[in-house]
Coordinates of C-alpha atoms in Angstrom, one line a residue:
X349 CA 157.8 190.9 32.8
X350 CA 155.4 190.9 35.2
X351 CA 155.2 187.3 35.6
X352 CA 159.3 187.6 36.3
X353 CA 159.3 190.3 39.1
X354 CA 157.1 188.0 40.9
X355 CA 159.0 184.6 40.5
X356 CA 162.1 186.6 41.8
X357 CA 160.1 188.3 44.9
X358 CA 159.0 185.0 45.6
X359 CA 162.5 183.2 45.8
X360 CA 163.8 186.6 47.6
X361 CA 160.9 185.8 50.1
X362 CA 161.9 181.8 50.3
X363 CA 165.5 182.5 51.2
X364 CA 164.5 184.7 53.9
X365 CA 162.1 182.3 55.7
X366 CA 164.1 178.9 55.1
X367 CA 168.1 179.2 56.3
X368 CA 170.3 177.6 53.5
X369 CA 171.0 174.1 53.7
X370 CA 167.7 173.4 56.1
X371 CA 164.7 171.3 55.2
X372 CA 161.2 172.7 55.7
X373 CA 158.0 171.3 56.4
X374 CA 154.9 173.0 57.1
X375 CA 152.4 172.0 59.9
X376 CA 149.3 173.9 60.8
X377 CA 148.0 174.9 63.7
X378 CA 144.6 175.4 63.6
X379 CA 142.4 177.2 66.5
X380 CA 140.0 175.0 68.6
X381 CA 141.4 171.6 67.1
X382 CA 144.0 169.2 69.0
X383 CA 147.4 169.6 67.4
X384 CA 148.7 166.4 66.4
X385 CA 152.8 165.4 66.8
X386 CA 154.9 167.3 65.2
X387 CA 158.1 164.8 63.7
X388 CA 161.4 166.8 63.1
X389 CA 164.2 165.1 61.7
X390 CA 167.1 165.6 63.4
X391 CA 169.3 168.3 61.9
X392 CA 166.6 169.5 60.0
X393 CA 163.5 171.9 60.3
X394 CA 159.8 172.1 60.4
X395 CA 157.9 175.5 59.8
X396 CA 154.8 175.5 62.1
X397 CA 152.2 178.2 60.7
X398 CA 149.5 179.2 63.5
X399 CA 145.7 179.8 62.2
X400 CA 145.6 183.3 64.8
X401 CA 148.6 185.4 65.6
X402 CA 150.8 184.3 69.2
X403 CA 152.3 187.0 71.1
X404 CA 154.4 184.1 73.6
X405 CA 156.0 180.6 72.8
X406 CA 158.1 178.7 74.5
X407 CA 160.0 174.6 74.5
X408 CA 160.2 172.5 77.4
X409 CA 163.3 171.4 76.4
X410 CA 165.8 173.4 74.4
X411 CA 168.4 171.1 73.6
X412 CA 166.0 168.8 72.3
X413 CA 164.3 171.4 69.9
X414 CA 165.3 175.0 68.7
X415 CA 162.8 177.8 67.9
X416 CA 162.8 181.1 66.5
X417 CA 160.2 182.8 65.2
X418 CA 159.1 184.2 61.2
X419 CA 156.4 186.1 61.8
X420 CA 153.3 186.6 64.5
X421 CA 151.6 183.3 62.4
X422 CA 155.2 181.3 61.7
X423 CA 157.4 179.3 63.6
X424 CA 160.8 177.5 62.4
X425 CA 161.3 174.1 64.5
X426 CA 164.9 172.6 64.1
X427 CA 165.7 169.6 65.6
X428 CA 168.9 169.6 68.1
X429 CA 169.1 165.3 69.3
X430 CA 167.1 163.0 69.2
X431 CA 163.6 163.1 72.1
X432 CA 160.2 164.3 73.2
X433 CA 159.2 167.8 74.1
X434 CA 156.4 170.1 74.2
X435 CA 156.3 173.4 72.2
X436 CA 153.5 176.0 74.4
X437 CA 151.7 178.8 71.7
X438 CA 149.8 181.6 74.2
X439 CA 147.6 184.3 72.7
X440 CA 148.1 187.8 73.2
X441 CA 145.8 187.9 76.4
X442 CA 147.8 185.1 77.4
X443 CA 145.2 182.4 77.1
X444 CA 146.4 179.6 75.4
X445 CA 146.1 178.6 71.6
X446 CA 147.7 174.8 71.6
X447 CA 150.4 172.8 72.9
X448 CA 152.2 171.1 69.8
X449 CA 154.5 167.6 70.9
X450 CA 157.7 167.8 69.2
X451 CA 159.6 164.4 68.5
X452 CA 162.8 164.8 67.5
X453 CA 163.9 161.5 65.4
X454 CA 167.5 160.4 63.7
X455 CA 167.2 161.2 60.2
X456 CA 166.9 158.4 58.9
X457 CA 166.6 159.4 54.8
X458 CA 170.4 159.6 54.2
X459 CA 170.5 155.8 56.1
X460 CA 168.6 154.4 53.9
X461 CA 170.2 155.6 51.0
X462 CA 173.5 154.8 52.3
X463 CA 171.8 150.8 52.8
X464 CA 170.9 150.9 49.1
X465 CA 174.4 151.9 48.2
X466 CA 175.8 149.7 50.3
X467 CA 174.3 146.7 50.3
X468 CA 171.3 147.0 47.7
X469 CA 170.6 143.3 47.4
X470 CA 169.2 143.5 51.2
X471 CA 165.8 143.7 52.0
X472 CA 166.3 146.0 55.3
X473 CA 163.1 148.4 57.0
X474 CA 164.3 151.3 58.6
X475 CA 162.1 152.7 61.0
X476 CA 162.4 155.1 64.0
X477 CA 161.4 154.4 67.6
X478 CA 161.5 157.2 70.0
X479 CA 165.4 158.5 70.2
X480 CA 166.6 155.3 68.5
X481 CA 166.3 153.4 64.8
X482 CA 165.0 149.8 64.2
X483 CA 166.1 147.6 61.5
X484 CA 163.9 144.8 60.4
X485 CA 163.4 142.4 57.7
X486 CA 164.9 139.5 56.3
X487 CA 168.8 139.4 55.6
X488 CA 171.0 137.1 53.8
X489 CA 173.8 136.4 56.7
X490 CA 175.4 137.6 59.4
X491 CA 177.9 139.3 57.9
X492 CA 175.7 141.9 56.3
X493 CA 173.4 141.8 59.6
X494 CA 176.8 143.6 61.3
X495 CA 177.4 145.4 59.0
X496 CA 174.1 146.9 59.0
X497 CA 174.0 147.5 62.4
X498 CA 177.1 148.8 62.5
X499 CA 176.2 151.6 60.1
X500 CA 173.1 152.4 61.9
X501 CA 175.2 153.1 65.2
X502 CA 176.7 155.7 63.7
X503 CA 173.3 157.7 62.7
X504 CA 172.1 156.4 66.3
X505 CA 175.1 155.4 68.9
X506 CA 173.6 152.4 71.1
X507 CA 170.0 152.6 70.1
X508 CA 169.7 150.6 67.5
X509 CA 166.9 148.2 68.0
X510 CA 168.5 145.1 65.6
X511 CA 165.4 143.1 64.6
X512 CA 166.4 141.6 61.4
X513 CA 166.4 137.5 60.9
X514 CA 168.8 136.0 58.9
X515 CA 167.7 133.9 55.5
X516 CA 169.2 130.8 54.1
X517 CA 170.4 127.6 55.7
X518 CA 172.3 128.5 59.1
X519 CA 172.9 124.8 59.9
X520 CA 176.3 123.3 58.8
X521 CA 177.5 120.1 58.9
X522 CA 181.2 119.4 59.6
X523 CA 182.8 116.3 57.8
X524 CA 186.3 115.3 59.4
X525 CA 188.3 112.5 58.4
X526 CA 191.4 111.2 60.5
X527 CA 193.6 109.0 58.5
X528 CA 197.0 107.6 60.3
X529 CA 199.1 105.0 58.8
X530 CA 201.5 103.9 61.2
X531 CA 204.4 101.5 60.4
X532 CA 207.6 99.6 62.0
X533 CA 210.4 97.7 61.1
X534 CA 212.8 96.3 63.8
X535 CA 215.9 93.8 63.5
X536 CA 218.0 92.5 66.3
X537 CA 221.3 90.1 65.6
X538 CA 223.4 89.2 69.2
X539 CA 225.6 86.5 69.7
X540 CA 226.6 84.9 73.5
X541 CA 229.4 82.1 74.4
X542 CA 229.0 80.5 77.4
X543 CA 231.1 77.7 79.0
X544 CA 230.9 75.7 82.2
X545 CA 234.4 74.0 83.2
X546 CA 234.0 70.8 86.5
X547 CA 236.9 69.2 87.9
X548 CA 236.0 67.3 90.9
X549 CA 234.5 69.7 93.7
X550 CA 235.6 72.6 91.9
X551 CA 233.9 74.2 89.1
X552 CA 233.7 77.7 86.7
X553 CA 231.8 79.1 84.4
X554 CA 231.1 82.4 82.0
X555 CA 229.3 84.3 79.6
X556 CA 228.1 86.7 77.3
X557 CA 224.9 88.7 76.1
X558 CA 221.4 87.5 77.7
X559 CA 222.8 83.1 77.0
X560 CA 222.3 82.2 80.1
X561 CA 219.7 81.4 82.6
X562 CA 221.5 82.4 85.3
X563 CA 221.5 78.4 86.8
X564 CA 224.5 77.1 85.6
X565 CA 226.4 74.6 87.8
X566 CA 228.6 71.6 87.2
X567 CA 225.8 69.3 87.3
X568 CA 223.4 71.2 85.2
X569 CA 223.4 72.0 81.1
X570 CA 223.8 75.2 79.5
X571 CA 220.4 76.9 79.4
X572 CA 218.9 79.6 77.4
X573 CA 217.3 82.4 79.6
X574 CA 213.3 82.7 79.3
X575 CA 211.9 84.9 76.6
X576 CA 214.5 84.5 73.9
X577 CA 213.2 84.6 70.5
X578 CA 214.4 83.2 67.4
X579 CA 217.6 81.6 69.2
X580 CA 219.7 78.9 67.1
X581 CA 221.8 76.8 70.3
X582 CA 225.1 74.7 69.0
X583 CA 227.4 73.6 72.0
X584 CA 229.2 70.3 72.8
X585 CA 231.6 69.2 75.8
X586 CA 235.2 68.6 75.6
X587 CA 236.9 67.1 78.2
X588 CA 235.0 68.2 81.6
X589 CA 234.3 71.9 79.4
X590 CA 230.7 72.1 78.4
X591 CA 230.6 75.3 75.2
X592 CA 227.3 76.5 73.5
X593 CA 226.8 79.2 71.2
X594 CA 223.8 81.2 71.0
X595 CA 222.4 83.2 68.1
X596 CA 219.4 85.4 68.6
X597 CA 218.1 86.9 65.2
X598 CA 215.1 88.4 65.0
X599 CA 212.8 90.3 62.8
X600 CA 209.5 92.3 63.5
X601 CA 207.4 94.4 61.0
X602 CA 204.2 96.0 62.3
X603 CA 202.0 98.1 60.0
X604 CA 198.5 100.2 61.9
X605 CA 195.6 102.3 60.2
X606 CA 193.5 104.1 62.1
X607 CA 190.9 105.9 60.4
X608 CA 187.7 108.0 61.3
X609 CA 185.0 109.7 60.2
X610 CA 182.7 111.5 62.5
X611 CA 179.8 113.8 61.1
X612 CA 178.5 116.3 63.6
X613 CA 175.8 119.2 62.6
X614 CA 175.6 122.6 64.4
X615 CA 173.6 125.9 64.2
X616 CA 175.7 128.9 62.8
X617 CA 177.7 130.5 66.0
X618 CA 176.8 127.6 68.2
X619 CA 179.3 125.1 69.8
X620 CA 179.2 121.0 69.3
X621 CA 181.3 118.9 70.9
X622 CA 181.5 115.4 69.9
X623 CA 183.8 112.5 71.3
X624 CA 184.1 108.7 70.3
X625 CA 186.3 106.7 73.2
X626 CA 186.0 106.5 76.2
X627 CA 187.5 107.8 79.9
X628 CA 190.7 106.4 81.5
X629 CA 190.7 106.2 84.9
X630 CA 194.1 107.6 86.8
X631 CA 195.0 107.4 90.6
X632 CA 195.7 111.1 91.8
X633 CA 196.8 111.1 95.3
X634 CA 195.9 114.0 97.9
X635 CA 195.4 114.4 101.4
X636 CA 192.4 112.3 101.6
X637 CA 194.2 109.4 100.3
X638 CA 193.9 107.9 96.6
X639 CA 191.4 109.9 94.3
X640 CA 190.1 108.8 90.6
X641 CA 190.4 111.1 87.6
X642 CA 189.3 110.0 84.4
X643 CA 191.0 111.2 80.9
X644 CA 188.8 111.4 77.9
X645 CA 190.8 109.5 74.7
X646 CA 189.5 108.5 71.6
X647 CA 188.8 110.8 68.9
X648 CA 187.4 114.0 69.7
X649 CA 185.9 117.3 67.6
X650 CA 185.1 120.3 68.7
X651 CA 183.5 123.4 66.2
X652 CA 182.4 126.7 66.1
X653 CA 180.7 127.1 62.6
X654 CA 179.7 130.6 61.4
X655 CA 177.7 131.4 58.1
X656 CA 179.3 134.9 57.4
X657 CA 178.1 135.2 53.5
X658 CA 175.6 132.5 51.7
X659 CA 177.7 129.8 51.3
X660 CA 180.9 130.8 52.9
X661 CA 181.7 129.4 56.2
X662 CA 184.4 131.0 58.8
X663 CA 184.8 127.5 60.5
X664 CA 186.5 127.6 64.3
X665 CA 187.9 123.8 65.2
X666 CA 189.8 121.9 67.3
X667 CA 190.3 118.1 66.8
X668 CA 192.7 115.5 68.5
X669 CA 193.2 111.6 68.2
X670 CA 194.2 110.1 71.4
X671 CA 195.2 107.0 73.1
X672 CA 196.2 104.5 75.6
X673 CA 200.1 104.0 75.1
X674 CA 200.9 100.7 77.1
X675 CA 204.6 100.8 76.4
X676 CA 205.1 103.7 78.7
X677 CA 204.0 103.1 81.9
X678 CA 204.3 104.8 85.4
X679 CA 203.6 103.0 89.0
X680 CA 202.2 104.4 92.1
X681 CA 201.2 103.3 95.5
X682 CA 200.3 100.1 93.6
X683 CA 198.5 101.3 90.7
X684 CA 200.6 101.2 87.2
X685 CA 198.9 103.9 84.8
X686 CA 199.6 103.7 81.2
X687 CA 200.8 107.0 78.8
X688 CA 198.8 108.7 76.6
X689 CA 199.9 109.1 72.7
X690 CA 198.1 112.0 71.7
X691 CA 197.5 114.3 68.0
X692 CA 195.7 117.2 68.5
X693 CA 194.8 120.7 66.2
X694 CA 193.4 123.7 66.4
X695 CA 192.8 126.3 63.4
X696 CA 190.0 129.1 61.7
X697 CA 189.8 128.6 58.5
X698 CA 187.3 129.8 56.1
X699 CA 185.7 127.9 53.3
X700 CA 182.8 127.2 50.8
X701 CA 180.3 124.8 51.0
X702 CA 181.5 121.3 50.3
X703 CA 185.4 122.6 49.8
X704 CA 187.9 120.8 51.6
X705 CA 191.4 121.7 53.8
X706 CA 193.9 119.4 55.1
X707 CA 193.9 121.4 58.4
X708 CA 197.2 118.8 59.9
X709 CA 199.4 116.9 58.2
X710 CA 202.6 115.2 60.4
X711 CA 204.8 112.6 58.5
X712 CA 207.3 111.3 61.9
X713 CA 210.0 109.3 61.0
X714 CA 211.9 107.8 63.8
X715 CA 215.0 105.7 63.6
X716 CA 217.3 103.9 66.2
X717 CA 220.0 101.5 66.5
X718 CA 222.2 100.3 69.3
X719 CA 225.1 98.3 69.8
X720 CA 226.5 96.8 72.7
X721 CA 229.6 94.5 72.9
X722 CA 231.8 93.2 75.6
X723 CA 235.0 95.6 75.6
X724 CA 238.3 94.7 73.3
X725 CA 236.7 91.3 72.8
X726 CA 233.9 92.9 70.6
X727 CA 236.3 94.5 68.3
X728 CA 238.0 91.2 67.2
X729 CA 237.0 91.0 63.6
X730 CA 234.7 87.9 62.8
X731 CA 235.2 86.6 66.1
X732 CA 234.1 89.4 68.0
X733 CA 230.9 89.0 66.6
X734 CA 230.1 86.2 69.2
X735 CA 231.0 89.3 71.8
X736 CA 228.3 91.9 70.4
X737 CA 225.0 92.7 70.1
X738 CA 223.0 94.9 67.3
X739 CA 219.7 96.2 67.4
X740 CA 217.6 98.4 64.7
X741 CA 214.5 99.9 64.4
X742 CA 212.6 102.5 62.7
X743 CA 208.9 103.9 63.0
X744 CA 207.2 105.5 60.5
X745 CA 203.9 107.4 60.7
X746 CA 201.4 109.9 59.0
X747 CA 198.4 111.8 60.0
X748 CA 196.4 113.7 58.0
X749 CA 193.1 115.7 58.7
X750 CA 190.7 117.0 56.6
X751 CA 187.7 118.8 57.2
X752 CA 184.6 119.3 54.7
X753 CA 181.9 121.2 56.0
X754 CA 178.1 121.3 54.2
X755 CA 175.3 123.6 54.8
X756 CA 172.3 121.0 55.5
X757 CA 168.8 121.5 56.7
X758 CA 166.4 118.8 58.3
X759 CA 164.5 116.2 56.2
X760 CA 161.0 114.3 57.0
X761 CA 161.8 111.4 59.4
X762 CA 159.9 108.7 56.9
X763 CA 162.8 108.8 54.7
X764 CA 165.6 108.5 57.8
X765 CA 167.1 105.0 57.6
X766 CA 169.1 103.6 61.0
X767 CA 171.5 100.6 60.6
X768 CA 169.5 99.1 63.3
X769 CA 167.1 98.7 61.1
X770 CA 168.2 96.6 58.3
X771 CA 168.7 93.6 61.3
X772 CA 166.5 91.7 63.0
X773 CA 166.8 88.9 66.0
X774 CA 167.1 85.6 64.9
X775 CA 164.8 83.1 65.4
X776 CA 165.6 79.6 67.7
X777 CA 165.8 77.8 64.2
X778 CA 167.6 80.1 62.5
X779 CA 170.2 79.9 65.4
X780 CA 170.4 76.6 66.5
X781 CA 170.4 74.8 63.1
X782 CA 171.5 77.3 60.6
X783 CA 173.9 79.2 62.7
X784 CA 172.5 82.5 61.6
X785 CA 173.6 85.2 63.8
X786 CA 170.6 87.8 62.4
X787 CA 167.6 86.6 61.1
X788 CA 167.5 89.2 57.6
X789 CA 166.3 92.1 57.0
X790 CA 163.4 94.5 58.1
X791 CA 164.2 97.4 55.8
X792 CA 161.2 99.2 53.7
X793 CA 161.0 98.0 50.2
X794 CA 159.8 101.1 48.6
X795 CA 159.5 104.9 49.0
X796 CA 162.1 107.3 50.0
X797 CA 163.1 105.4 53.4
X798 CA 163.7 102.2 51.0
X799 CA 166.1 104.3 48.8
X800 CA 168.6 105.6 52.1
X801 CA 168.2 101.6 53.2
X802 CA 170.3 100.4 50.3
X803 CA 173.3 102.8 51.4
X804 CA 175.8 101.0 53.4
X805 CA 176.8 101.9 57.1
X806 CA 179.0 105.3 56.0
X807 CA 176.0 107.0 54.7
X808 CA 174.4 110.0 56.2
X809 CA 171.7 109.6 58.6
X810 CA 169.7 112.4 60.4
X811 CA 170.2 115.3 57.6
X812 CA 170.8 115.6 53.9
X813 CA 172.8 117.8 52.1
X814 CA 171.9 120.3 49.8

């Protein structure tokens, strides 16, 4: 019994020093030695027990730090926001016993817990600085690395001190194939009469379609104009009337690939740029006179990679295929500049390492025809087919764009290969008597640098992937 009435007196005497909910610590304060800092989460109290009784104390700053006092020897500390003050003990003949420093810090015990909830594969320090909290460590992408941060603002609004470094490979490499096929068909059938009628001084003559040259006289023949392709001429004279028929058929078929690969490599959040072509130059007149601006064309990439989570990538791109287009063209002051044909994209997407998207796809199917006759005379059946003239064509074409990007770090230059290297100059003999335009190959014949040697041209050069 006598062991219980003095457990309960205790926790009686307990909950009357220490307000509910608040955490105590004890510091003491002992007479004639320095007092050290005292640290006081915020929120939270610190008891400070003095070694001789104080009759005055006093804080510096109130806001920083509250006090009230337990008892001539104890003092409860609670920390108001975050900061440095100075708590003042004086004696009873007013001399003075110590000052303490009180540094008031986030509480950073309920952070880290919340971390390890959160995200308890990280490797994250928490320590406090002052007013403010400072995250170190190493972290596994930027992803978490804001999200971190993020949660610390809200035990410490704008002072965070973010001093974390982020792990794994932060390079990517972006793979971007352009593939066009481009394909046309075109027909053209036309028909022409022409006649040239002499009688003495007097003379007359016609046509129809693009027969004639345009010189026709009594004294001259029936010519075809210039430029006229697959044309079939029958004519003969009767009397003093020269007739010719023409027939123009023609067929053209025209297929084009274009195709490219270009491989460019750029640090996680950092911009590359990359553009294989060259600059057009166009007049641009001003006040000055005639000015020249040149236009970039050719194929050109430009990326924004961003590691947000090991091996996903939230990739940022823009790529275009461009060039000179000679069949439209447009004159001034002298200078005839040619049109641009021109496929460009922009997307975010967000992808694995080595997965692939078809970020454009454009199937264009374009189809004309035109007829053009001589009036009434064009609509006689059979006949007026020697009155009209047909033409047909259609274009086809398809453009597709995929990107791949890789996660790549750098490799020991020994085992680099350059396609310069595999070729030498050839000598005078080789030249002149063999008619050998390279005089074979320098290339290592063992080790790693012999192994990237045998790859042809499309290999990678300059980084390998993981």
């Amino acid at each position: 019994m006598l062991n219980i009435v003095k457990a309960a007196l205790i926790g009686v005497a307990v909950m009357s020093v220490t307000p509910y909910g608040a955490y105590a610590e004890k510091l003491r304060v002992m007479t004639g030695s320095p007092s050290g800092v005292l640290n006081v989460p915020m929120n939270r109290a610190v008891v400070v027990e003095s070694d001789e009784p104080f009759a005055e104390i006093s804080v510096a700053n109130a806001d920083i730090a509250d006090i009230s006092t337990l008892s001539d020897r104890s003092i409860y500390v609670l920390g108001r926001s975050p900061g440095l003050t100075t708590m003042t003990l004086l004696a009873p003949d007013g001399s003075l016993i110590t000052n303490v420093q009180v540094q008031v810090t986030p509480d950073v015990t309920e952070f880290k817990e919340r971390l390890r909830q959160i995200m308890p594969n990280e490797k994250i320090e928490v320590r406090t600085a002052n007013d403010g909290i400072v995250l170190s460590g190493v972290i596994s992408s930027i992803t978490m690395m804001e999200r971190a941060v993020e949660l610390a603002n809200r035990y410490a609004p704008d002072r965070v001190s973010n001093l974390l470094n982020i792990g794994g490979t932060q390079q990517v490499m972006l793979k971007v194939r352009f593939a066009e096929m481009s394909r046309s068909v075109s027909k053209n059938l036309s028909s022409s009469l022409g006649f040239v009628t002499s009688g003495g001084t007097n003379w007359s003559g016609g046509e129809t379609g693009t027969f004639l040259s345009g010189s026709n006289s009594p004294t001259g023949a029936i010519t075809t104009q210039d430029g006229a392709l697959g044309a079939l001429k029958l004519g003969g004279s009767i009397g003093g009337t020269e007739l010719s028929i023409l027939l123009e058929a023609m067929e053209q078929k025209g297929v084009v690939r274009t195709l490219a690969e270009p491989n460019l490599t750029a640090l996680s959040g950092q911009q590359a740029k990359f553009l294989a072509g060259g600059e057009y130059p166009i007049p641009v007149s001003d006040n000055d006179g005639i000015t020249i601006e040149y236009k970039p064309f050719g194929v050109e990439l430009e990326f924004v990679p961003r590691v947000v989570n090991g091996d996903q990538i939230n990739l940022e791109m823009r790529a275009a295929v461009s060039g000179v287009d000679s069949s439209v063209n447009y004159s001034l002051d002298g200078f005839t500049v040619s049109s641009f044909k021109r496929r460009e994209t922009s997307t975010t997407v967000e992808l694995r390492d080595g997965q692939s998207f078809a970020v454009a796809g454009l199937l264009q199917d374009d189809f004309e025809d035109l007829v053009g006759q001589v009036p009434w005379l064009g609509d006689i059946p059979v006949l007026g087919a020697l009155f009209r003239s047909t033409d047909y064509s259609r274009r086809q074409s398809e453009l597709v764009i995929i990107v791949t990007p890789h996660l790549v770090s750098p490799t020991n230059g020994l085992a680099l290969s350059l396609p310069t290297d595999r070729v030498k100059i050839p000598t005078e003999a080789d030249l002149f008597l063999f008619g050998k335009t390279f005089g074979g190959t320098s290339a290592p014949k063992s080790g790693a640098a012999a192994e990237v040697a045998k790859q042809d041209f499309s290999g990678s050069y300059g980084y390998v992937m993981e």
